[in-house]
Coordinates of C-alpha atoms and ligand atoms in Angstrom, one line a residue:
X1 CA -0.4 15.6 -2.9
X2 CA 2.0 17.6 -5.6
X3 CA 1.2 16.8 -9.2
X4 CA 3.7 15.0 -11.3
X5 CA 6.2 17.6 -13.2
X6 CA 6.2 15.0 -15.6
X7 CA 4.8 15.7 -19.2
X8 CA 1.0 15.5 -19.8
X9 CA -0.4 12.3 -20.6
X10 CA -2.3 13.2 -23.9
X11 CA -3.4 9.4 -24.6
X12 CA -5.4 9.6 -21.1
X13 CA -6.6 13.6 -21.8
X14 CA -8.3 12.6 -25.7
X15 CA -9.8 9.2 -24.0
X16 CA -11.5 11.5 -21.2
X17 CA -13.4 13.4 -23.8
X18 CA -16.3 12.2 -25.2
X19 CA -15.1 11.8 -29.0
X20 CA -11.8 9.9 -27.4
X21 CA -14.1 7.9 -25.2
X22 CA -16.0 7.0 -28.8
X23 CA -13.3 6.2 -31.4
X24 CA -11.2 4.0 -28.1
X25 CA -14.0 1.8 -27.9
X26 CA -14.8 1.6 -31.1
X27 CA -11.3 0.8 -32.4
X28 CA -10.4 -1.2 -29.2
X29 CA -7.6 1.1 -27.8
X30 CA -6.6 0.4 -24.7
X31 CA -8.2 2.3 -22.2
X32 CA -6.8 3.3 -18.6
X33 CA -8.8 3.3 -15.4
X34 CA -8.6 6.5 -13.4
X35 CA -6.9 5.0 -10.4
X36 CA -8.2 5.3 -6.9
X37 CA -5.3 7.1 -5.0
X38 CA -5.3 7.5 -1.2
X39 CA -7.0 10.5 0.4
X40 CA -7.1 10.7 3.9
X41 CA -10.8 9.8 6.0
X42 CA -12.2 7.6 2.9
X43 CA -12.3 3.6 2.7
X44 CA -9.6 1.9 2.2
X45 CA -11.6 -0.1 -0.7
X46 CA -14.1 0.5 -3.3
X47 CA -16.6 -1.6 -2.5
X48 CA -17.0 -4.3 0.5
X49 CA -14.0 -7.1 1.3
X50 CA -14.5 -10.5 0.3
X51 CA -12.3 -13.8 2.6
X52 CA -11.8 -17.2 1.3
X53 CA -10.1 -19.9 1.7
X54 CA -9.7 -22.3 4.2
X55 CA -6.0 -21.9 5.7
X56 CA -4.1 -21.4 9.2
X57 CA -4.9 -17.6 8.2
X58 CA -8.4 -17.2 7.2
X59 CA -9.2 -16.3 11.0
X60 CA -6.9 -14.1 12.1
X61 CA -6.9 -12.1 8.9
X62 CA -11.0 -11.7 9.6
X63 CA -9.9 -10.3 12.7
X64 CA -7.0 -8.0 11.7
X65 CA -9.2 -6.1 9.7
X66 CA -12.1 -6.2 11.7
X67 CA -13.0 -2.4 10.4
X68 CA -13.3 -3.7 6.7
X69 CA -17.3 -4.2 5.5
X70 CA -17.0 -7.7 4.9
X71 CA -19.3 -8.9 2.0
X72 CA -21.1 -12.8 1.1
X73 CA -20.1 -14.5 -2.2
X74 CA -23.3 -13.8 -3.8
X75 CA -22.6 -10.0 -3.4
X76 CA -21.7 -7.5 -6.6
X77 CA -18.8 -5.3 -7.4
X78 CA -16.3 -6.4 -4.2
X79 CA -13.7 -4.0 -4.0
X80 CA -11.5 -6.4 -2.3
X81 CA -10.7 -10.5 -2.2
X82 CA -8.6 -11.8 0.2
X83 CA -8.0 -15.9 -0.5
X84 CA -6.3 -18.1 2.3
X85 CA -4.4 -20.6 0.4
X86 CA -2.4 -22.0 2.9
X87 CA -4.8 -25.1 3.3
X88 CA -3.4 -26.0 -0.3
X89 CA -1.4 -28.6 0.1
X90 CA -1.6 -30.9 -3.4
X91 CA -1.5 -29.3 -6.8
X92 CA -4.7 -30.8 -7.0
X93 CA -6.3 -28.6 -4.5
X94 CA -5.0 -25.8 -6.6
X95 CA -8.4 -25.8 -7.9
X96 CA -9.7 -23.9 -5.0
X97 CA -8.3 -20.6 -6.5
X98 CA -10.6 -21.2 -9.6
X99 CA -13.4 -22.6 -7.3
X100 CA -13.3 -19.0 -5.7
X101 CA -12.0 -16.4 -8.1
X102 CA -13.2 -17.6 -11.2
X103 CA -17.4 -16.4 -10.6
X104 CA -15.8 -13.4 -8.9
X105 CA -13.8 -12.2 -11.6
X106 CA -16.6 -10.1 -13.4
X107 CA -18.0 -8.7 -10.9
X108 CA -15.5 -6.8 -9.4
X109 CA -15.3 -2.7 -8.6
X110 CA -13.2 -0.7 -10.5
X111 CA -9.4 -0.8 -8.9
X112 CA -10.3 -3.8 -7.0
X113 CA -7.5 -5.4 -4.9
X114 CA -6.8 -9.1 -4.8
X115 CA -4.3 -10.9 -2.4
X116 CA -3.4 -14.3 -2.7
X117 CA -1.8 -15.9 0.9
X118 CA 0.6 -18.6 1.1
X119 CA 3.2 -20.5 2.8
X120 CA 6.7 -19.4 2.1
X121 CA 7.4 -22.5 -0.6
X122 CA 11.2 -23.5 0.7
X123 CA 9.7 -23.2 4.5
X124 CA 6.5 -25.6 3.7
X125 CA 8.3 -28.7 4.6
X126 CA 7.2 -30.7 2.1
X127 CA 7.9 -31.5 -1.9
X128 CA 4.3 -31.6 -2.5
X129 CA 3.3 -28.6 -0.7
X130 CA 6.3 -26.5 -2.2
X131 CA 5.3 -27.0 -4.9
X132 CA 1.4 -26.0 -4.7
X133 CA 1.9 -22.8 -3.2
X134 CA 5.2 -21.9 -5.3
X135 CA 2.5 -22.3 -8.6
X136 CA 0.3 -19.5 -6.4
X137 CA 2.9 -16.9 -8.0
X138 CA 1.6 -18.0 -11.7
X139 CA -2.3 -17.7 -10.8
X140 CA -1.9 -14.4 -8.8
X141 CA 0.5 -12.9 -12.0
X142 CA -2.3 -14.5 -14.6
X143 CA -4.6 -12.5 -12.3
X144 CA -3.0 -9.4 -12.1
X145 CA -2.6 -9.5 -16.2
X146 CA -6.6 -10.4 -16.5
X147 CA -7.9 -7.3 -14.1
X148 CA -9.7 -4.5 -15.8
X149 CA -10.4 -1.3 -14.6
X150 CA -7.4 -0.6 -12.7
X151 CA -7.4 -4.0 -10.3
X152 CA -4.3 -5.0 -8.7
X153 CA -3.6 -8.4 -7.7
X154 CA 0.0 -9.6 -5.3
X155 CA 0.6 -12.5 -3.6
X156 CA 2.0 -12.8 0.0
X157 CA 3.7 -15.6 1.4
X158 CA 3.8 -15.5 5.3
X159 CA 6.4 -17.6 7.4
X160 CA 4.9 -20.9 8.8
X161 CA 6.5 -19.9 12.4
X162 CA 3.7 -16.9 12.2
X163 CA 2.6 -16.3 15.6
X164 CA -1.2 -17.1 15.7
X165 CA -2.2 -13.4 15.6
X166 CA -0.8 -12.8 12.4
X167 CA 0.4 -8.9 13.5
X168 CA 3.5 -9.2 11.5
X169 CA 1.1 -9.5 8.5
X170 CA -0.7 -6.5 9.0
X171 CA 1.2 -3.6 7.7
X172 CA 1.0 -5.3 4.3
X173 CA -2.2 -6.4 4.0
X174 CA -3.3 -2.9 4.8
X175 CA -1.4 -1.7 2.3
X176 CA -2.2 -4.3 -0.3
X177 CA -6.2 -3.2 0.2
X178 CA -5.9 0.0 0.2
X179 CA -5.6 2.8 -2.5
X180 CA -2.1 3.5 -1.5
X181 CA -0.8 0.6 -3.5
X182 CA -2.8 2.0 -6.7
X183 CA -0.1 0.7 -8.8
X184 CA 1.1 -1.8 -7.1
X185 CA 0.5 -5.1 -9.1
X186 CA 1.5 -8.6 -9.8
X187 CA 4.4 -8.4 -6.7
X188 CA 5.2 -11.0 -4.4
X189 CA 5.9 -10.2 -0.9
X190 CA 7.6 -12.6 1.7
X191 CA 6.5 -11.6 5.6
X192 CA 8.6 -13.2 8.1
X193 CA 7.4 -14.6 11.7
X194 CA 8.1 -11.6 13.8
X195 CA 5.3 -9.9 15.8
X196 CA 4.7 -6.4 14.9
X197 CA 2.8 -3.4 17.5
X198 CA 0.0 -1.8 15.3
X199 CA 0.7 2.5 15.4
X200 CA -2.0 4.3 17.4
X201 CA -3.1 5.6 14.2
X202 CA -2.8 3.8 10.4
X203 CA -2.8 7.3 9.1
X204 CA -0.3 8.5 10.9
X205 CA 2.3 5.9 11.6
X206 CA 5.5 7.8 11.6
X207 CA 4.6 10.2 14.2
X208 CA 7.2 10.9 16.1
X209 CA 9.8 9.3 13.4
X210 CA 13.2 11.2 12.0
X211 CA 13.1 10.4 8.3
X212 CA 16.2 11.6 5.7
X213 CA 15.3 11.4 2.3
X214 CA 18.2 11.7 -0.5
X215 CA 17.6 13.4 -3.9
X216 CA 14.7 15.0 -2.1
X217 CA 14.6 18.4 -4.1
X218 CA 12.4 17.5 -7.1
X219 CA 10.2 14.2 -8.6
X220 CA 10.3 10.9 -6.7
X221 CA 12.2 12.1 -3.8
X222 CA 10.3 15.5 -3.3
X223 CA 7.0 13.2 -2.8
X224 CA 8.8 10.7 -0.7
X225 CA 9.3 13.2 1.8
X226 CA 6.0 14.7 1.5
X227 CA 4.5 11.3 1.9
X228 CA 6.4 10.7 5.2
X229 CA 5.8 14.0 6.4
X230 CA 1.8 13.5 6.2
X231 CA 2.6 9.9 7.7
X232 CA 4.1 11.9 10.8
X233 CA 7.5 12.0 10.4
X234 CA 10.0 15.3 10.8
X235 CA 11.9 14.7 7.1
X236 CA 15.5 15.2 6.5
X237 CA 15.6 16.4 3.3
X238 CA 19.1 15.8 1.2
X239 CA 20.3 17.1 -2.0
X240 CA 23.4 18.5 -3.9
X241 CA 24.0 21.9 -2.9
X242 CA 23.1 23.1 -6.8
X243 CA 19.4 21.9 -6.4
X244 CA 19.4 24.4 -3.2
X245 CA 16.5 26.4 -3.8
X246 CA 14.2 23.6 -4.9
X247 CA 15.7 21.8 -1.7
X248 CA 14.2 24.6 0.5
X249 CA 11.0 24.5 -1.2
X250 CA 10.9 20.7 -0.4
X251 CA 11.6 21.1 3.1
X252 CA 9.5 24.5 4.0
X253 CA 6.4 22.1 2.1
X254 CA 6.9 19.2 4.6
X255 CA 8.3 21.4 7.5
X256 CA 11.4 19.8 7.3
X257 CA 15.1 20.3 7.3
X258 CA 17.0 20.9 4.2
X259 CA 20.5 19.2 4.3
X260 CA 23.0 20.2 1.1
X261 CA 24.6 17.0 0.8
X262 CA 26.5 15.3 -2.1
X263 CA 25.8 11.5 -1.2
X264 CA 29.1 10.8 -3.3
X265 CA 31.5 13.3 -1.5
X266 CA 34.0 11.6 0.5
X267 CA 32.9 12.9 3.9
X268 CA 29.0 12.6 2.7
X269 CA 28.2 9.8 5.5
X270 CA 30.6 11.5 8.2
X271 CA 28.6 14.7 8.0
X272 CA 24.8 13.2 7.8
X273 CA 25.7 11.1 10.9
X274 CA 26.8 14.1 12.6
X275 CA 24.0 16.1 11.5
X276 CA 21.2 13.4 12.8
X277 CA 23.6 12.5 16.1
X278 CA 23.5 16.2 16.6
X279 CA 19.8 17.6 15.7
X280 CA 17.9 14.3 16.6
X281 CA 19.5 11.7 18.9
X282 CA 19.9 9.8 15.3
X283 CA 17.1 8.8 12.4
X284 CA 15.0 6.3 12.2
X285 CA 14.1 5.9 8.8
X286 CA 16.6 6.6 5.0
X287 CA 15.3 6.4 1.5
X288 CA 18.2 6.2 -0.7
X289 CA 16.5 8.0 -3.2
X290 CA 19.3 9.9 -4.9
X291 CA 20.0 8.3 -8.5
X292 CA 21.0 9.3 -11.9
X293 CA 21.0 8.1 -15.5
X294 CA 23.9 8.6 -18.1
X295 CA 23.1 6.6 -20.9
X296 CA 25.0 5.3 -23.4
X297 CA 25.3 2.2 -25.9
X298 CA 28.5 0.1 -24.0
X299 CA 30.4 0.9 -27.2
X300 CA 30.0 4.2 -26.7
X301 CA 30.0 5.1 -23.2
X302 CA 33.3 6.4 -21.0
X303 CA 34.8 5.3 -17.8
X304 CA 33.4 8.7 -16.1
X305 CA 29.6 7.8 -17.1
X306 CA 30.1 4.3 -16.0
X307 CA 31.7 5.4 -12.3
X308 CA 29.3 8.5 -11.8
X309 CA 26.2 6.1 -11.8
X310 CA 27.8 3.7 -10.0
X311 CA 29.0 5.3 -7.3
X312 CA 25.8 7.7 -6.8
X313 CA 23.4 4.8 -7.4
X314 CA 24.8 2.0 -5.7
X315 CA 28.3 2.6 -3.7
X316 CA 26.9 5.7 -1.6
X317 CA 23.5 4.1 -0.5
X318 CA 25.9 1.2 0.7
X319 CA 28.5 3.4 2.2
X320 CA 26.3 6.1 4.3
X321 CA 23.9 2.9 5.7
X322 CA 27.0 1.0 6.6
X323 CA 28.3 4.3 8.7
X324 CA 25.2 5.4 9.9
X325 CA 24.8 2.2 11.4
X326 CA 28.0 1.9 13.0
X327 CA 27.7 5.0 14.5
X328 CA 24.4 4.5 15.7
X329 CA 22.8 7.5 13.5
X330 CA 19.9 4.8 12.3
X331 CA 18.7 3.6 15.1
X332 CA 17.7 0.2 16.5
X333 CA 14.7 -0.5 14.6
X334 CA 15.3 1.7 12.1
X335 CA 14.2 1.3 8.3
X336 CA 16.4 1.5 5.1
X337 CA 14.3 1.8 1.7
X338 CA 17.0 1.8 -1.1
X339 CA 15.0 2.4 -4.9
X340 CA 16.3 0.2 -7.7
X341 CA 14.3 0.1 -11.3
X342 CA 12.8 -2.4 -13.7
X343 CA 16.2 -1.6 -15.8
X344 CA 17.5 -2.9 -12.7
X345 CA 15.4 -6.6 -13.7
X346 CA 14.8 -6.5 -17.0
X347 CA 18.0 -4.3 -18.1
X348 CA 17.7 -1.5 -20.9
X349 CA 19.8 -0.6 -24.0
X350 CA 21.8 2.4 -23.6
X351 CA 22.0 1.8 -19.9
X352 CA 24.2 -0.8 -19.2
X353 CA 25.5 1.1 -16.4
X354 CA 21.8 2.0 -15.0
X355 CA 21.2 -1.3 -14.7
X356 CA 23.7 -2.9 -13.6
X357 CA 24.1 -0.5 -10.7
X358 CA 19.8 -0.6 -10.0
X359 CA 20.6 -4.4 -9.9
X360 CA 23.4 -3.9 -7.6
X361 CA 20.8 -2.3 -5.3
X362 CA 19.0 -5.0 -5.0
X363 CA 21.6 -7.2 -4.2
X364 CA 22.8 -4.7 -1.4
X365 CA 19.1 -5.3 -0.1
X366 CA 19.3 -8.9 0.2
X367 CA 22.7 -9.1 1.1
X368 CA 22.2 -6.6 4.0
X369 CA 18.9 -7.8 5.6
X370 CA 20.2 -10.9 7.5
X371 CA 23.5 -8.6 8.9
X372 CA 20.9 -5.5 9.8
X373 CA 18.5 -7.6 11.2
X374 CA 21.1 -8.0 14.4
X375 CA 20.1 -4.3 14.8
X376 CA 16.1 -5.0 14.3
X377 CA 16.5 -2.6 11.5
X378 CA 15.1 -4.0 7.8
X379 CA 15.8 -2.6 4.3
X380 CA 13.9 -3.0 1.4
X381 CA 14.2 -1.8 -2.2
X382 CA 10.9 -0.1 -5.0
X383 CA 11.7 -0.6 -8.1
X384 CA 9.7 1.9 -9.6
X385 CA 8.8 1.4 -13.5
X386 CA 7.6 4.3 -15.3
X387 CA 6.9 6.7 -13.1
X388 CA 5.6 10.7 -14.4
X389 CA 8.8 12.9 -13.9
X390 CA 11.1 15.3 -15.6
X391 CA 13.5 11.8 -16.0
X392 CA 10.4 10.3 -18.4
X393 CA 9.5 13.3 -19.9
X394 CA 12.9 13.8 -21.5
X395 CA 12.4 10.2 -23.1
X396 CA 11.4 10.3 -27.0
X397 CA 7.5 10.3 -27.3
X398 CA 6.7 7.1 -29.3
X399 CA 9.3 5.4 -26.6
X400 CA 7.5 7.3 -23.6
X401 CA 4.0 6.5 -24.9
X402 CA 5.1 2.7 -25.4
X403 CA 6.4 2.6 -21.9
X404 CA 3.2 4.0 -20.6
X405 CA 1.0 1.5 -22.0
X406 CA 3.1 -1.9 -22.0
X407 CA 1.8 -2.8 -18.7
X408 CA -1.5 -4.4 -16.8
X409 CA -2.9 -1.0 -15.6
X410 CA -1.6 0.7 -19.3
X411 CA -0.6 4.0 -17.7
X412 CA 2.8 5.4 -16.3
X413 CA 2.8 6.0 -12.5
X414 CA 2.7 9.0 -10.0
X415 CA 5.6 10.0 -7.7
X416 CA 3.4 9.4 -5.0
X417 CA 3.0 5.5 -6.1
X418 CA 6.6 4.9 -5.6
X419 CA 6.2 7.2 -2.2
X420 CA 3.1 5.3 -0.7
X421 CA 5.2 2.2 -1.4
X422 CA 8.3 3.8 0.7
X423 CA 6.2 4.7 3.1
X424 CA 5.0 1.0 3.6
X425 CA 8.4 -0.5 4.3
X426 CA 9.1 2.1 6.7
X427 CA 6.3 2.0 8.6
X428 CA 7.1 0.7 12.4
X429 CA 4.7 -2.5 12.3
X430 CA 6.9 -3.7 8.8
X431 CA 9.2 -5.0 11.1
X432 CA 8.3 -8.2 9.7
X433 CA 9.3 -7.5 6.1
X434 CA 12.8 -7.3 5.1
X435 CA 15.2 -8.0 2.0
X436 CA 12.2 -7.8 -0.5
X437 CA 11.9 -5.5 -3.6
X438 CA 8.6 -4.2 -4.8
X439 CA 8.0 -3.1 -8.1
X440 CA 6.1 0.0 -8.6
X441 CA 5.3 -0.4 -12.2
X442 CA 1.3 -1.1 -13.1
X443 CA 2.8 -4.8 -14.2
X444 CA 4.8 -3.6 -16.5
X445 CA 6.1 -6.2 -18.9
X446 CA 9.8 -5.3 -19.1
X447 CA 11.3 -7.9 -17.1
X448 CA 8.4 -9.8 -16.0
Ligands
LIG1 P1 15.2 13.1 -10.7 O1 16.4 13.3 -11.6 O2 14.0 13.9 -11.0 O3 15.6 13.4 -9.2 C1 16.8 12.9 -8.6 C2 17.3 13.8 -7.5 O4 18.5 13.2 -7.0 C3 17.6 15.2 -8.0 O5 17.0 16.1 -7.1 C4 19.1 15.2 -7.9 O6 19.6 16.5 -7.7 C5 19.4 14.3 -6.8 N1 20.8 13.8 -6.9 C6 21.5 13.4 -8.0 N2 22.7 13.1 -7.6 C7 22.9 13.3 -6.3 C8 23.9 13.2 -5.4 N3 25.2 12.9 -5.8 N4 23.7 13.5 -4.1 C9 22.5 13.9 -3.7 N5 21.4 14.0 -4.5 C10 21.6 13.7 -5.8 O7 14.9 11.6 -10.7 P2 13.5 10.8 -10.3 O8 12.8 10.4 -11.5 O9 12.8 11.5 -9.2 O10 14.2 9.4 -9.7 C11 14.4 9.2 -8.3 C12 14.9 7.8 -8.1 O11 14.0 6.9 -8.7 C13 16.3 7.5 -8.8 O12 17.0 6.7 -8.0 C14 15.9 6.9 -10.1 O13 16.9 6.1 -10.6 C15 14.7 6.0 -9.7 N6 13.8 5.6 -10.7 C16 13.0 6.6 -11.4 C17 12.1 6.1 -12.4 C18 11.2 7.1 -13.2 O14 10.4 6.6 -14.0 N7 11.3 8.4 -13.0 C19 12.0 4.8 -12.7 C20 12.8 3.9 -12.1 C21 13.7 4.3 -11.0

């Protein structure tokens, strides 16, 4: 996978050498974990998988992942723990989370992953039971913020209509235990009841797939499309016709098609219909990846900043799905993954227009998911946090190094966290996870 163009990160160089390593743990620095990323042919885990609980899913989870090495309580350094908890039906039963995590919790691998299952809250049916699994969301956060050594923990709540086999379930439990969701934590993830086909092959889902990626010339978007292309899929790769050369580079990298394209010009989503209608018999997959920042303090900022990132950000993403699907350039079935921000949750000063149109986005993804859904197609927003690219790299260093470290895993991200994350939406068997917005942000505190 392509390096980060984003500045080094000095703080993690001088801990990696032996006088860094020294004075850190001798002044109590913080100190990052060298994060297990995916490579293709190794486990998905550190160490062996640990099930608990004693739900509706327990068994069928066993089975879906029948190619994990399970492990006994009594074993050291798990790599994963998987906890049914949608037996729990009393906050008093609560106390089955510390019955099982608690001896656990020190004796974990390094970049361990921890899921939490429960019953969507507002779908359990009862006051007492809503309530239960609705406090799952403070444990498995708690969790996430307690982790050392680069472990990740999410909860997932999964429909109560759930056809027994659970295969709607799978694309994001794979995920979840895997290294592909390296910086992935603290997120909460509803899966709805529909049944999902697993791909032939888990490393190679997309084969076969058309996939256009905007803003696909350099950072976020240049990995996206390198990401989907080693998941299988031909990439349509979309940029302003200024970032040309870089655009080429993107698409001769993932043996793609470059496509000069303005998402904001007027005929942008007349032309990309036309050029997927055309080339492929229409896409199955867009990441509305193309976004920019203009910042200013409100006071200070002018109409143009304030309708340039709005209408790059938020109105185009809207405007090209809306067409495509009209026109039946995304196909039935097909996947939209818009990317929103943290500014987009927590808000940020100077960027009163950032956030309000990364918040926008996710609006546009839960607004939309019940209307596409008539088409089987989902859509589903990252919100990535601070991620290593030329957009961090310009920030000022003592506000670069505070974002870095103000989170559970105390590091910025890779482009290829954000990608692995795309990549998990728009998989075929995540048919049963739509309108949701995953953070890509180590747990960073802003707006959690
Ligand atoms: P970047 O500036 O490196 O890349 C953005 C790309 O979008 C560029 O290639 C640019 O030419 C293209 N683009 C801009 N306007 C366009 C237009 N009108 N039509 C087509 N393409 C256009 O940014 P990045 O850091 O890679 O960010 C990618 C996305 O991730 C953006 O939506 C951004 O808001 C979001 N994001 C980034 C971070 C981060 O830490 N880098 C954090 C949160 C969200």
């Amino acid at each position: 996978m392509a390096a980060s163009k984003g500045a080094p990160d000095l703080y993690s160089q001088f801990l990696s050498s032996a006088p860094g390593a020294f004075i850190a743990k001798q002044t109590g620095l913080p100190q990052p974990e060298k994060l297990r990323r995916y490579r293709a042919g190794e486990p998905a885990l550190a160490g062996p998988l640990l099930i608990g609980g004693n739900g509706r899913l327990v068994e069928p989870v066993r089975a879906l992942l029948s190619d994990y090495t399970f492990s006994q309580p009594h074993d050291d350094r798990n790599g994963g723990l998987v906890f049914d908890a949608t037996g729990i039906t009393q906050v008093t039963e609560l106390e089955q989370l510390y019955e099982f995590f608690a001896p656990q919790m020190r004796k974990l691998s390094a970049c361990a992953r921890i899921v939490v299952l429960g019953t969507t809250p507002e779908e359990t049916g009862s006051v007492d039971a809503h309530i239960a699994q609705r406090a799952l969301e403070g444990f498995t956060r708690s969790v996430g913020k307690e982790l050392q050594r680069g472990g990740t923990a999410q909860l997932v709540y999964v429909s109560p209509d759930a056809a027994t086999g659970l295969s709607g379930l799978e694309s994001t439990l794979r995920f979840l235990l895997s290294a592909k969701s390296a910086f992935v934590s603290g997120q909460v993830i509803r899966v709805g009841a529909a049944d999902s086909v697993a791909p032939d092959s888990w490393d190679r889902p997309l084969e076969g797939k058309v996939a256009v990626v905007t803003g696909a010339a350099r950072g976020i978007g240049a990995t996206i499309a390198e990401v989907l292309a080693r998941d299988g899929a031909h990439v349509v790769c979309a940029d302003i016709p200024a970032a040309g050369e870089a655009l080429s580079e993107t698409a001769n990298k993932v043996g793609g098609t470059a496509l000069a394209l303005d998402v904001t010009a007027a005929d942008a989503a007349e032309r990309l219909a036309a050029h997927l209608l055309e080339r492929h018999d229409g896409a199955d997959i867009i990441v509305h990846n193309a976004g920019i920042t203009r910042d200013k303090l409100l006071a200070n900022m002018d109409s143009s900043r304030w309708d340039l990132v709005m209408n790059v950000n938020l109105l185009a993403p809207q405007k090209i799905t809306e067409y495509l699907v009209a026109k039946g350039a995304l196909k039935k079935g097909g996947r939209v993954v818009d990317v929103s921000s943290i500014a987009g949750i927590a808000g940020n000063r100077g960027q009163t227009n950032y956030g309000t149109s990364k918040a926008g986005v996710i609006g546009l993804v839960q607004a939309s998911a019940p209307v596409l859904a008539e088409h089987e197609i989902t859509i589903n927003a990252v919100a990535p946090g601070f991620i290593e690219t030329a957009m961090t790299a310009a920030i000022p260093f003592a506000t670069r190094e505070a974002g870095r470290r103000m989170s559970s895993l105390l590091q910025g991200g890779q482009t290829v966290d954000v990608a692995e994350t795309v990549a998990y939406f728009a998989g075929p068997a995540s048919n049963a996870v739509t309108g949701q917005v995953v953070r890509v942000c180590g747990q960073s505190l802003l707006g959690a």
